[in-house]
mmCIF file of C-alpha atoms and ligand atoms in Angstrom:
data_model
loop_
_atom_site.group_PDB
_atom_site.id
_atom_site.type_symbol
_atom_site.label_atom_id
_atom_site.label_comp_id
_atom_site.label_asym_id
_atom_site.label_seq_id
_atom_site.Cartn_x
_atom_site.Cartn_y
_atom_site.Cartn_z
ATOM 1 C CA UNK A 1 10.348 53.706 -30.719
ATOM 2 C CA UNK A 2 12.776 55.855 -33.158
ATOM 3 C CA UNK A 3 15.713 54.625 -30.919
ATOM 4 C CA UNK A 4 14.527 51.283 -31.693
ATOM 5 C CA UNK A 5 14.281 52.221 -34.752
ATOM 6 C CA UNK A 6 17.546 52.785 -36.013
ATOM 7 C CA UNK A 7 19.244 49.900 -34.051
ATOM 8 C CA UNK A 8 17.242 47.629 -36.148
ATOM 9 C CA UNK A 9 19.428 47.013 -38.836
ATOM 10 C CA UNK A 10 17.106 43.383 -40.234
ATOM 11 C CA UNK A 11 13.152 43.956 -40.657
ATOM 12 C CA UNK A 12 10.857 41.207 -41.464
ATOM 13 C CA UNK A 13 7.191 41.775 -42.148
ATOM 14 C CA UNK A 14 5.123 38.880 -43.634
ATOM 15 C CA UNK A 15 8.045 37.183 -44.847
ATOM 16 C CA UNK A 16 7.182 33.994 -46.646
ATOM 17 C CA UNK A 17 9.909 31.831 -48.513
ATOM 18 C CA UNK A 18 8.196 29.037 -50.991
ATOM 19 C CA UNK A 19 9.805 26.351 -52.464
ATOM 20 C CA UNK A 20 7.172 25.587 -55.884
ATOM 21 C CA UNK A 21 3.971 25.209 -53.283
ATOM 22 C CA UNK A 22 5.919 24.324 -50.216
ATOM 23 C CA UNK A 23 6.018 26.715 -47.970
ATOM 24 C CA UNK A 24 9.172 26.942 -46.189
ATOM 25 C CA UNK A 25 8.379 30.200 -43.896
ATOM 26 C CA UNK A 26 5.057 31.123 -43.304
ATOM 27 C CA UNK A 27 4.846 35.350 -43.093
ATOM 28 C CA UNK A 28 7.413 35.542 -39.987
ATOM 29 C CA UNK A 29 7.525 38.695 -38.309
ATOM 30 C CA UNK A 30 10.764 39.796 -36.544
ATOM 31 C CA UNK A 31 13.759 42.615 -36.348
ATOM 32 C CA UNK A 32 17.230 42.364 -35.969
ATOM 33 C CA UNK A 33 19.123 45.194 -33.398
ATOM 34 C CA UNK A 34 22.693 46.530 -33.966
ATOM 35 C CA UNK A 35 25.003 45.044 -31.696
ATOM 36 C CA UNK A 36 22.872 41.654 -30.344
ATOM 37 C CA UNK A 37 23.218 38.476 -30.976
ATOM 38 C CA UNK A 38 20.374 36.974 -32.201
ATOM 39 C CA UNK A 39 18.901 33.530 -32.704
ATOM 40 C CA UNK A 40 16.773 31.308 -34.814
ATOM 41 C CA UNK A 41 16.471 28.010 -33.321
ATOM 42 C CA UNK A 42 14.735 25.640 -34.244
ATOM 43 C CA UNK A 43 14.605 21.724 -35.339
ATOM 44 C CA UNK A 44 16.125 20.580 -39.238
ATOM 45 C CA UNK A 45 13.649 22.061 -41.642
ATOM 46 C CA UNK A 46 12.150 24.727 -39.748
ATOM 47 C CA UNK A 47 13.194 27.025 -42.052
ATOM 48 C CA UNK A 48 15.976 28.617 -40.399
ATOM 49 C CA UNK A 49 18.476 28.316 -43.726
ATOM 50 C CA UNK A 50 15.950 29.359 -45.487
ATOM 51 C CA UNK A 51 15.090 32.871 -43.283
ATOM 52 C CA UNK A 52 19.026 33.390 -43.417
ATOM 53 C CA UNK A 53 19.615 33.139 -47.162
ATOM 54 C CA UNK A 54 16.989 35.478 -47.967
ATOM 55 C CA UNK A 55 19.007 38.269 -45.038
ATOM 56 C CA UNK A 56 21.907 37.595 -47.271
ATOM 57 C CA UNK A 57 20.372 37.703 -50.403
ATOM 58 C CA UNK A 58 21.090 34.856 -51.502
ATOM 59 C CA UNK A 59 17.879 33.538 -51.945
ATOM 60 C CA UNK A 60 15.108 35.636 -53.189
ATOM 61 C CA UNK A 61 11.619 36.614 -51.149
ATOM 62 C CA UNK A 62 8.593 34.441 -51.915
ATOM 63 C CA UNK A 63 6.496 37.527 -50.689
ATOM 64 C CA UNK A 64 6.339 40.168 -47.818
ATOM 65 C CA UNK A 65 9.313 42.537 -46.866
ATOM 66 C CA UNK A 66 12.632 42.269 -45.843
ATOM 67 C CA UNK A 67 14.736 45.475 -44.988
ATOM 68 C CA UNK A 68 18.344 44.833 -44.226
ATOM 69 C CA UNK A 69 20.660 48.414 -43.336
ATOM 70 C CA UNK A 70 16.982 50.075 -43.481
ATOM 71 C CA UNK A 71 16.603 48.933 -47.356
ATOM 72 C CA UNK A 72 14.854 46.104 -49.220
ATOM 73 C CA UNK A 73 17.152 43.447 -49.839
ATOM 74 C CA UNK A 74 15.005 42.923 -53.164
ATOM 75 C CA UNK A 75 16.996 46.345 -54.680
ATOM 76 C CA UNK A 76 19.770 46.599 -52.454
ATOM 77 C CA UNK A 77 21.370 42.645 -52.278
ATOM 78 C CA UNK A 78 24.795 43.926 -53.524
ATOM 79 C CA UNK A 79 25.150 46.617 -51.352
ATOM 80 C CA UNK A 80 24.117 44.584 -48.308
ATOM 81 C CA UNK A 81 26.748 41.649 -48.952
ATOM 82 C CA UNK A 82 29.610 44.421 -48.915
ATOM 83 C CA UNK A 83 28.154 44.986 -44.538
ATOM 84 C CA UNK A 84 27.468 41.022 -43.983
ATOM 85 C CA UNK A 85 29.806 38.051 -43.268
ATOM 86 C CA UNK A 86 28.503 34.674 -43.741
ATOM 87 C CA UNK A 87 29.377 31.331 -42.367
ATOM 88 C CA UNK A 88 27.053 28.671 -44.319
ATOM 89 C CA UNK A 89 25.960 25.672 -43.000
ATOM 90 C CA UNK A 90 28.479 23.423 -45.390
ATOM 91 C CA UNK A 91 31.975 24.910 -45.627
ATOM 92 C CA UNK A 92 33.260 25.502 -48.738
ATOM 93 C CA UNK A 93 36.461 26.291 -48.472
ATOM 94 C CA UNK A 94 38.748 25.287 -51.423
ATOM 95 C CA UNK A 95 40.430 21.948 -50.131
ATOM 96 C CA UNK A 96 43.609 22.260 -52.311
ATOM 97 C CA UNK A 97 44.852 25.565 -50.940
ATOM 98 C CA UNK A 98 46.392 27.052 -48.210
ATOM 99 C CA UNK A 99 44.492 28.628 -45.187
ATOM 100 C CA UNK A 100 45.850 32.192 -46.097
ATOM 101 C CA UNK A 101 45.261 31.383 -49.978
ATOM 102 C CA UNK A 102 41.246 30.514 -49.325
ATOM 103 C CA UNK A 103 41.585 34.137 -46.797
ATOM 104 C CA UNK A 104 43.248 35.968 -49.962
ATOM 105 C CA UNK A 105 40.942 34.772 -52.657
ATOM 106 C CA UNK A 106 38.024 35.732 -50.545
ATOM 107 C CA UNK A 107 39.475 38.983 -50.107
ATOM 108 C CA UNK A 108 39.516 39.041 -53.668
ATOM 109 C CA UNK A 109 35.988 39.113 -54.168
ATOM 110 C CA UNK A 110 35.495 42.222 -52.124
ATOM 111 C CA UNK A 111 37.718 43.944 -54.085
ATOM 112 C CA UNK A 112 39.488 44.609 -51.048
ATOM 113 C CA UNK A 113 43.537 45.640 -52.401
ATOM 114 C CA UNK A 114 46.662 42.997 -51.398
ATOM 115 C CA UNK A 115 48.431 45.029 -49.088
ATOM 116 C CA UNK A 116 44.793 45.311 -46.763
ATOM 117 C CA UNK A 117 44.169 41.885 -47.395
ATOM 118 C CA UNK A 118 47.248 40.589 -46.438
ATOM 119 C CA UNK A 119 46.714 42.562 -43.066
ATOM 120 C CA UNK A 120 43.115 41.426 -42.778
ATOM 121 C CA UNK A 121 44.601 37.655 -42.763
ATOM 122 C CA UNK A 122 47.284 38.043 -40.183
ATOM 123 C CA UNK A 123 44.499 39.550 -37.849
ATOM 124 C CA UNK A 124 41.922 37.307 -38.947
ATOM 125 C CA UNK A 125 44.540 33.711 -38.373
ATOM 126 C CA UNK A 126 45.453 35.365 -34.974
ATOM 127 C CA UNK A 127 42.005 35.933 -33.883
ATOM 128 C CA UNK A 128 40.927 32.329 -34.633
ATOM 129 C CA UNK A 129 43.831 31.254 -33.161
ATOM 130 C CA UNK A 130 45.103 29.449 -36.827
ATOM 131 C CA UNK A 131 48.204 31.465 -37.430
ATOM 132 C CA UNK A 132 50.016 28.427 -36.562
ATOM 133 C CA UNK A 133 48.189 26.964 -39.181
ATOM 134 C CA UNK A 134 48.552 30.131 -41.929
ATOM 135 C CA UNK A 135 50.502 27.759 -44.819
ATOM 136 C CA UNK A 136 48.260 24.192 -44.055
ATOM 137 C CA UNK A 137 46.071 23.415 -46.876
ATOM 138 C CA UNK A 138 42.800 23.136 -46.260
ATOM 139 C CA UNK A 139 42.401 19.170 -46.860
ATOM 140 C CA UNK A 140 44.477 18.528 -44.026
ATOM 141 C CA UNK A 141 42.598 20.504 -41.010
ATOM 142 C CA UNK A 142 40.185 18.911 -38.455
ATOM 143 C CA UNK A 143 37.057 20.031 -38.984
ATOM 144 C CA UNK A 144 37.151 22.416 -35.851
ATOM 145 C CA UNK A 145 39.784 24.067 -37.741
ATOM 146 C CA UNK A 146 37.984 24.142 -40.999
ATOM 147 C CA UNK A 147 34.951 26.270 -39.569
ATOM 148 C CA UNK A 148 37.358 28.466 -37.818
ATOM 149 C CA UNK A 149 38.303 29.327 -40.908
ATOM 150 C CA UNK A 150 35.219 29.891 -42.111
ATOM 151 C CA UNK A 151 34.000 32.153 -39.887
ATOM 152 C CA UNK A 152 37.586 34.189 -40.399
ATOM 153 C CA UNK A 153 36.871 34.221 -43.769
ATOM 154 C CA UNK A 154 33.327 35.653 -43.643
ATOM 155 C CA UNK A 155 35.170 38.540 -41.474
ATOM 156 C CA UNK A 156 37.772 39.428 -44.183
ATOM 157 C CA UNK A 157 35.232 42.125 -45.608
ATOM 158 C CA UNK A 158 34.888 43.045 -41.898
ATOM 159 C CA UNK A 159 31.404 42.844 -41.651
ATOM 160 C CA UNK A 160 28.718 44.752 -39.462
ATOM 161 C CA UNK A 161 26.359 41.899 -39.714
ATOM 162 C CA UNK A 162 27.430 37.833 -39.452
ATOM 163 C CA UNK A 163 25.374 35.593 -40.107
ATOM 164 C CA UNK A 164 25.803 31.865 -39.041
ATOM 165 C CA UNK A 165 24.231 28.719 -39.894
ATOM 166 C CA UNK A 166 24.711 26.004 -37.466
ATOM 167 C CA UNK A 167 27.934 27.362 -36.832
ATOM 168 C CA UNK A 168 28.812 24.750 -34.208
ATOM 169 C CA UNK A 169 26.722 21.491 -35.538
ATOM 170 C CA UNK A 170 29.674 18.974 -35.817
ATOM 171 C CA UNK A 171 32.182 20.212 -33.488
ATOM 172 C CA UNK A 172 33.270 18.561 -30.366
ATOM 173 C CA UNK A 173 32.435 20.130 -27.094
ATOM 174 C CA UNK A 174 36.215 21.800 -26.951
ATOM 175 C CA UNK A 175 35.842 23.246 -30.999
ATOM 176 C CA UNK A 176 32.493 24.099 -30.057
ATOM 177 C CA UNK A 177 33.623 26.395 -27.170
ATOM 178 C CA UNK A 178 36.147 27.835 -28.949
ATOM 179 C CA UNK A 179 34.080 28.780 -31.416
ATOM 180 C CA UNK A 180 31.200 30.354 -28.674
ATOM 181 C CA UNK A 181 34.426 32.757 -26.801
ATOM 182 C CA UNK A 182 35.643 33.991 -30.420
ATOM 183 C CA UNK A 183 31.621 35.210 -31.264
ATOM 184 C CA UNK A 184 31.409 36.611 -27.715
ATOM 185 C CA UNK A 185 34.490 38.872 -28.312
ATOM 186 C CA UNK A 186 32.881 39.758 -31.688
ATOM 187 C CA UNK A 187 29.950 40.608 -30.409
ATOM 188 C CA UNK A 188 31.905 42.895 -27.765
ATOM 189 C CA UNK A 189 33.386 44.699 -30.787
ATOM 190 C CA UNK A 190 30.158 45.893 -32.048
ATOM 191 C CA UNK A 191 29.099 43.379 -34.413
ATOM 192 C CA UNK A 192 25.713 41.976 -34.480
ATOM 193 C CA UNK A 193 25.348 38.150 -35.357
ATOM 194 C CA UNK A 194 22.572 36.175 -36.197
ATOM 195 C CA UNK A 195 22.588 32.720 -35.668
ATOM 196 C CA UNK A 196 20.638 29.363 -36.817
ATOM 197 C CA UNK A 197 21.020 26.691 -34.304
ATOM 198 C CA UNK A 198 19.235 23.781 -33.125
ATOM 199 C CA UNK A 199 21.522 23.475 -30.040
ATOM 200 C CA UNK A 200 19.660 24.798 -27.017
ATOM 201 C CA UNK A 201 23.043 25.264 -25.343
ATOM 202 C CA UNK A 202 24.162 27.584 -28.034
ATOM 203 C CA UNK A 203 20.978 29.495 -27.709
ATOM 204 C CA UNK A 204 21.213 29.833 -24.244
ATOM 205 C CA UNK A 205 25.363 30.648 -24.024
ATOM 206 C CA UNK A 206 25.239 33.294 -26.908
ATOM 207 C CA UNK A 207 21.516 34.634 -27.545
ATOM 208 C CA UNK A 208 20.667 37.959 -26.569
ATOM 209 C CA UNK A 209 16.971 37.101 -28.228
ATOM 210 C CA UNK A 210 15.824 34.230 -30.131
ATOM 211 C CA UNK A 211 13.164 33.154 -32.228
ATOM 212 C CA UNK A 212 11.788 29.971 -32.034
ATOM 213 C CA UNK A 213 10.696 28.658 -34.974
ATOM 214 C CA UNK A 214 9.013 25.127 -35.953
ATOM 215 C CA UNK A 215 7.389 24.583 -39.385
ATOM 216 C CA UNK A 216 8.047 27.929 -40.742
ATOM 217 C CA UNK A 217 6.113 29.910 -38.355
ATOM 218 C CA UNK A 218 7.632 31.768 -34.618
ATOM 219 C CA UNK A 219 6.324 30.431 -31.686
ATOM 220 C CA UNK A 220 7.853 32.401 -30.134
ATOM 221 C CA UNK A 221 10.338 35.134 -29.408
ATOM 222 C CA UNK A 222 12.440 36.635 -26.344
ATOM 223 C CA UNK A 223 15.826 36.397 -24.182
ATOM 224 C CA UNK A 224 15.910 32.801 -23.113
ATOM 225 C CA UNK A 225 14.625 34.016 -19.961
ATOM 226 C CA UNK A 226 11.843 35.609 -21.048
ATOM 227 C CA UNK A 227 11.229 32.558 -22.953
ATOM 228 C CA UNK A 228 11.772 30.555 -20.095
ATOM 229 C CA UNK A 229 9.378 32.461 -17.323
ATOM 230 C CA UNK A 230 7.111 32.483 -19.645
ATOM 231 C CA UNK A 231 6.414 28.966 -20.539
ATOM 232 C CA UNK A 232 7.787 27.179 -17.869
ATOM 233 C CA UNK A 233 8.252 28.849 -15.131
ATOM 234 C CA UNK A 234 11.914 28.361 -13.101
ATOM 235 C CA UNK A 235 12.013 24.881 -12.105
ATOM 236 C CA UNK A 236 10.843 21.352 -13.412
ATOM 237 C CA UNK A 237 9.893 18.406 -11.361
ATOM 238 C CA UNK A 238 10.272 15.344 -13.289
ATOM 239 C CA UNK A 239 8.429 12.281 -11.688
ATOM 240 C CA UNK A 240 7.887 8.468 -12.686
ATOM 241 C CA UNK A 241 4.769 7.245 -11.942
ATOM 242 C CA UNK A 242 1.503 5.098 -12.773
ATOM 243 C CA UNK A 243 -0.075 7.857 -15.129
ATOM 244 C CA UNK A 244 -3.127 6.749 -14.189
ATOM 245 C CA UNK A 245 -2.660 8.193 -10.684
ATOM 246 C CA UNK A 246 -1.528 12.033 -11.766
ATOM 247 C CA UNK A 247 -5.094 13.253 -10.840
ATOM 248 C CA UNK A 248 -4.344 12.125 -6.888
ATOM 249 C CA UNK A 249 -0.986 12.952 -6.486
ATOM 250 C CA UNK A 250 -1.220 16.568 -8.030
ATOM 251 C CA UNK A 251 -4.599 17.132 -5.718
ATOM 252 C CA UNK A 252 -4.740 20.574 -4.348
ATOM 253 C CA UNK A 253 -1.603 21.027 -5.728
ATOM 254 C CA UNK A 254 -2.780 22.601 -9.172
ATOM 255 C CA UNK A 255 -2.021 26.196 -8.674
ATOM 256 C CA UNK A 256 1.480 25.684 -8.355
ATOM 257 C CA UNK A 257 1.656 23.902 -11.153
ATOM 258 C CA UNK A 258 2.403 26.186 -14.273
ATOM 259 C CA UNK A 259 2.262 23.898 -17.363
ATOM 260 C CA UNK A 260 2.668 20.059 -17.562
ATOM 261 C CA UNK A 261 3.939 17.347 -19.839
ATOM 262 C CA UNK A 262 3.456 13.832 -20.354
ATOM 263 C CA UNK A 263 5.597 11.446 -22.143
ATOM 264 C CA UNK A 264 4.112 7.758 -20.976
ATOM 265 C CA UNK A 265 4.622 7.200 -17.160
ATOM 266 C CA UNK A 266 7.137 10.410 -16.810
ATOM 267 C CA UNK A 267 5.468 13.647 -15.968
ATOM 268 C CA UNK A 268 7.113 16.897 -15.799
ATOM 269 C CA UNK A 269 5.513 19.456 -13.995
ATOM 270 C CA UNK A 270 6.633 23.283 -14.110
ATOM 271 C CA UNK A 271 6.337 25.602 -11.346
ATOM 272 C CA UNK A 272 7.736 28.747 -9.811
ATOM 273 C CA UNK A 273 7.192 27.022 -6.231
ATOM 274 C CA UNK A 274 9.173 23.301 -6.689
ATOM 275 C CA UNK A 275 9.861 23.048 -2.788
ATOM 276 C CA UNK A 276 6.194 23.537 -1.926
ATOM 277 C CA UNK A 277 5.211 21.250 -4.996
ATOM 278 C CA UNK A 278 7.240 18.746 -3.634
ATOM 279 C CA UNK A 279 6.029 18.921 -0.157
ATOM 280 C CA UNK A 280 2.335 18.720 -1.180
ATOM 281 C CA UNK A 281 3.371 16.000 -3.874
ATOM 282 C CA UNK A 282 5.114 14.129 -1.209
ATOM 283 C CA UNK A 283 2.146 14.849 1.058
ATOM 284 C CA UNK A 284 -0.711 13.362 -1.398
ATOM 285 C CA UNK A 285 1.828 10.086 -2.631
ATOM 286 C CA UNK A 286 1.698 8.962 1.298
ATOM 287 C CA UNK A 287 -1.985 9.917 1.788
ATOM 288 C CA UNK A 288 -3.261 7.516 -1.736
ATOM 289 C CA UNK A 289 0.163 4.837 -1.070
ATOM 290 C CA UNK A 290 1.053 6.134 -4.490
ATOM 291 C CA UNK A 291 4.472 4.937 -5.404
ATOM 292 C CA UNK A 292 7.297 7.415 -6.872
ATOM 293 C CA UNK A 293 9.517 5.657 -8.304
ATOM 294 C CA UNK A 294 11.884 8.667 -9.362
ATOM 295 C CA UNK A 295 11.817 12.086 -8.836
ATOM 296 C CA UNK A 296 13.995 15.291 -9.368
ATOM 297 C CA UNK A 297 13.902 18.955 -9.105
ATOM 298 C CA UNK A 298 15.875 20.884 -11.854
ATOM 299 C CA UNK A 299 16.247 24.383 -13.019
ATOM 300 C CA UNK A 300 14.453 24.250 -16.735
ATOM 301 C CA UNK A 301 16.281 25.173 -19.566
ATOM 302 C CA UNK A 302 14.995 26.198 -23.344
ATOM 303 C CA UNK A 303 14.751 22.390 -24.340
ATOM 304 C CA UNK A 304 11.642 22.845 -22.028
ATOM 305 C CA UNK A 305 9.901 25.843 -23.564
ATOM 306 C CA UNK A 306 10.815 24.040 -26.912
ATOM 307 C CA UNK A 307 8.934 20.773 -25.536
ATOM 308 C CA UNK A 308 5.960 23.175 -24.119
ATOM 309 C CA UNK A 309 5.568 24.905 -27.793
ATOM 310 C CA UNK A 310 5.612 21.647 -30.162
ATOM 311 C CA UNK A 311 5.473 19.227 -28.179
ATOM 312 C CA UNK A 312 8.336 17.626 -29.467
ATOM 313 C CA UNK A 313 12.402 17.287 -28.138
ATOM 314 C CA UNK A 314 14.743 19.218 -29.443
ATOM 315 C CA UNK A 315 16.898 16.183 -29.128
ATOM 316 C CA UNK A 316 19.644 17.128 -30.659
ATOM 317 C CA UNK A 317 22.535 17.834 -27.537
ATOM 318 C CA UNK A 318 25.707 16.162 -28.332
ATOM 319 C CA UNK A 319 27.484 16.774 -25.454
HETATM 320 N N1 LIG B 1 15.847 24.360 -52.401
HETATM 321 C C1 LIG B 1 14.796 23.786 -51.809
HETATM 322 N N2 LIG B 1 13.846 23.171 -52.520
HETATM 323 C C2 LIG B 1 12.766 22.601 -51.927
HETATM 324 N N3 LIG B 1 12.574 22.571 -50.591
HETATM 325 C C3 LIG B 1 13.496 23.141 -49.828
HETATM 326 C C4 LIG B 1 14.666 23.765 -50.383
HETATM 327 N N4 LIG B 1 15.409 24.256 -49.367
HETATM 328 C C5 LIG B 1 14.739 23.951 -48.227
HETATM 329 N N5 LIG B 1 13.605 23.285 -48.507
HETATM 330 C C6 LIG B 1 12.619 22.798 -47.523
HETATM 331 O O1 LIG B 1 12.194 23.910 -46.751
HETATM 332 C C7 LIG B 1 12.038 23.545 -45.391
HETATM 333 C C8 LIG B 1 12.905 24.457 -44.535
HETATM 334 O O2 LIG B 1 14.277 24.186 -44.817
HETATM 335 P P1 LIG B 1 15.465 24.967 -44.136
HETATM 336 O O3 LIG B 1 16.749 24.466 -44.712
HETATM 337 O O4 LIG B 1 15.176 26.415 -44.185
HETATM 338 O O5 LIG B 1 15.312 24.464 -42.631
HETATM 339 P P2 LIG B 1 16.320 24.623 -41.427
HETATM 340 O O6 LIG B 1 15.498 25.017 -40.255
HETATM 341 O O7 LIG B 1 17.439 25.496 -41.787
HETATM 342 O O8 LIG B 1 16.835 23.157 -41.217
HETATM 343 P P3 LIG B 1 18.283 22.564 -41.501
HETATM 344 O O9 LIG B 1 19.029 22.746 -40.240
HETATM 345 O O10 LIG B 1 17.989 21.132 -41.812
HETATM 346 O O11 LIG B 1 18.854 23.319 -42.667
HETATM 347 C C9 LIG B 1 12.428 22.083 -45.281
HETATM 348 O O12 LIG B 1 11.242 21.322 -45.308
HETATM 349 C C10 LIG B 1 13.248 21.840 -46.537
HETATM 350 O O13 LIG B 1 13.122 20.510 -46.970
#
């Protein structure tokens, strides 16, 4: 418990954001370890921004506690920005300067002297692979480019904690990649991310744990797998048929059967057992003449346990 403890380096107890009466997060509960990456994920307006502005301190509590380094961000918001990068959902980099300029002047507001900083930015444009790009101005990048600069510039104070809103949402598959293998090898280096996303691949690729959040409350938190065995077991048959004849085909059949959705004639069905489920499902179509008319068996995946929570699709894969 102790050891736990002191890797936790975000606590959240109650935590409620409000925007005039609206409540945006609804007393979440959750802690952040050294070293992981973690994930909020979650459909537009879950609240996600809204959880990560307040770690930042850049938007203030509604109510409840928030402990970031082990104090409350309420008294200690200045000394927590010098220990946490951030990468906001909209860049705003300064369009009319240079790459290193928009590097420099951030540097600038860390108080961080010209000699460092000028170090900082040669490691920084090497690590996001834009040294090539260290005198382009801003205006002129793609916009992979642009939030590769972004995230170098939220490491210029060299930050234990980064935090990253939808740090992918707009990138093509290759950017988007890129992007995933430079937070991996930050994360090897010892620094903790957090991470909004509504990308289940994201989740999935980077997230040690997530949280999944919907309406401003957690549905649910774990490693994807966790997430995964517990919700929907390992593998999803999806079937088209007649809805009307689910009751015959699934007959005897309802033990393997761990959770089920419906979305007009497809079914999905999640089991543990999807060879034996197929067999018996096979077994009971030819007994009642019940026509199939498509069927697969699939590993599931966190769009699933998303679906099984809300009842909704994420929906929003781009690749
Ligand atoms: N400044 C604000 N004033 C009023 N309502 C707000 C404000 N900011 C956010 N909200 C509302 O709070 C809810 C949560 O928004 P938030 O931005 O935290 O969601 P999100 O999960 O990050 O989604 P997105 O990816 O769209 O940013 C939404 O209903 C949003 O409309």
């Amino acid at each position: 418990m102790d050891e736990l403890k002191s890797r936790t380096i975000v606590a959240a107890q109650n935590l409620e954001k409000k925007f005039g009466d609206f409540p945006a997060v609804k007393g979440v509960n959750f802690e952040v370890y050294r070293g992981e990456c973690f994930g909020l994920l979650g459909p537009n307006g879950a609240g996600k921004t809204s959880i990560a502005k307040m770690i930042y301190g850049f938007s203030p509590v509604t109510s409840g506690t928030l402990e970031v380094f082990g104090a409350d961000i309420r008294v200690s918001a200045r000394k927590a920005k010098a220990r946490i990068g951030v990468v906001p959902q909209e860049d705003n980099l300064d369009p009319d300067l240079s790459v290193t300029e928009n590097l420099l002047i951030y540097a600038g507001y860390f108080k961080i002297n010209r000699q460092e900083a000028k170090k900082r930015v040669q490691d920084i444009l090497a690590f996001m692979e834009l040294s090539d790009k260290a005198d382009a101005v801003v205006d002129h990048l793609s916009g992979g480019l642009k939030r590769r600069l972004t995230i170098g510039r939220a490491l210029i104070n060299q930050p234990e904690l980064l935090i990253l809103d939808e740090p992918t949402t707009g990138l093509d598959p290759y950017a988007r990649h890129l992007v995933w293998q430079r937070l991996r090898k930050l994360k090897e280096a010892g620094t903790t991310l957090l991470l909004t996303t509504h990308y289940l691949e994201e989740a999935h690729q980077l997230c040690d744990r997530l949280l999944v959040i919907y309406r401003g409350e957690i549905l649910d938190h774990g490693t994807p797998l966790e997430l995964m065995k517990r919700h929907v077991g390992k593998e999803a048959l999806e079937l088209e048929i007649d809805s009307s004849l689910e009751g015959s085909l699934t007959e005897n059949s309802g033990e393997l059967i761990l959770a089920r959705q419906r979305l007009g004639d497809d079914l999905v069905f999640f089991t543990n057992e999807g060879e034996e489920l197929v067999r018996r499902l096979q077994a009971n179509a030819e007994r009642w003449g019940i026509m199939i008319h498509y069927s697969r068996l699939r590993p599931t995946n966190l769009e699933d346990v998303f679906l099984k929570l809300t009842g909704e699709s994420l929906g929003k894969e781009e690749e």
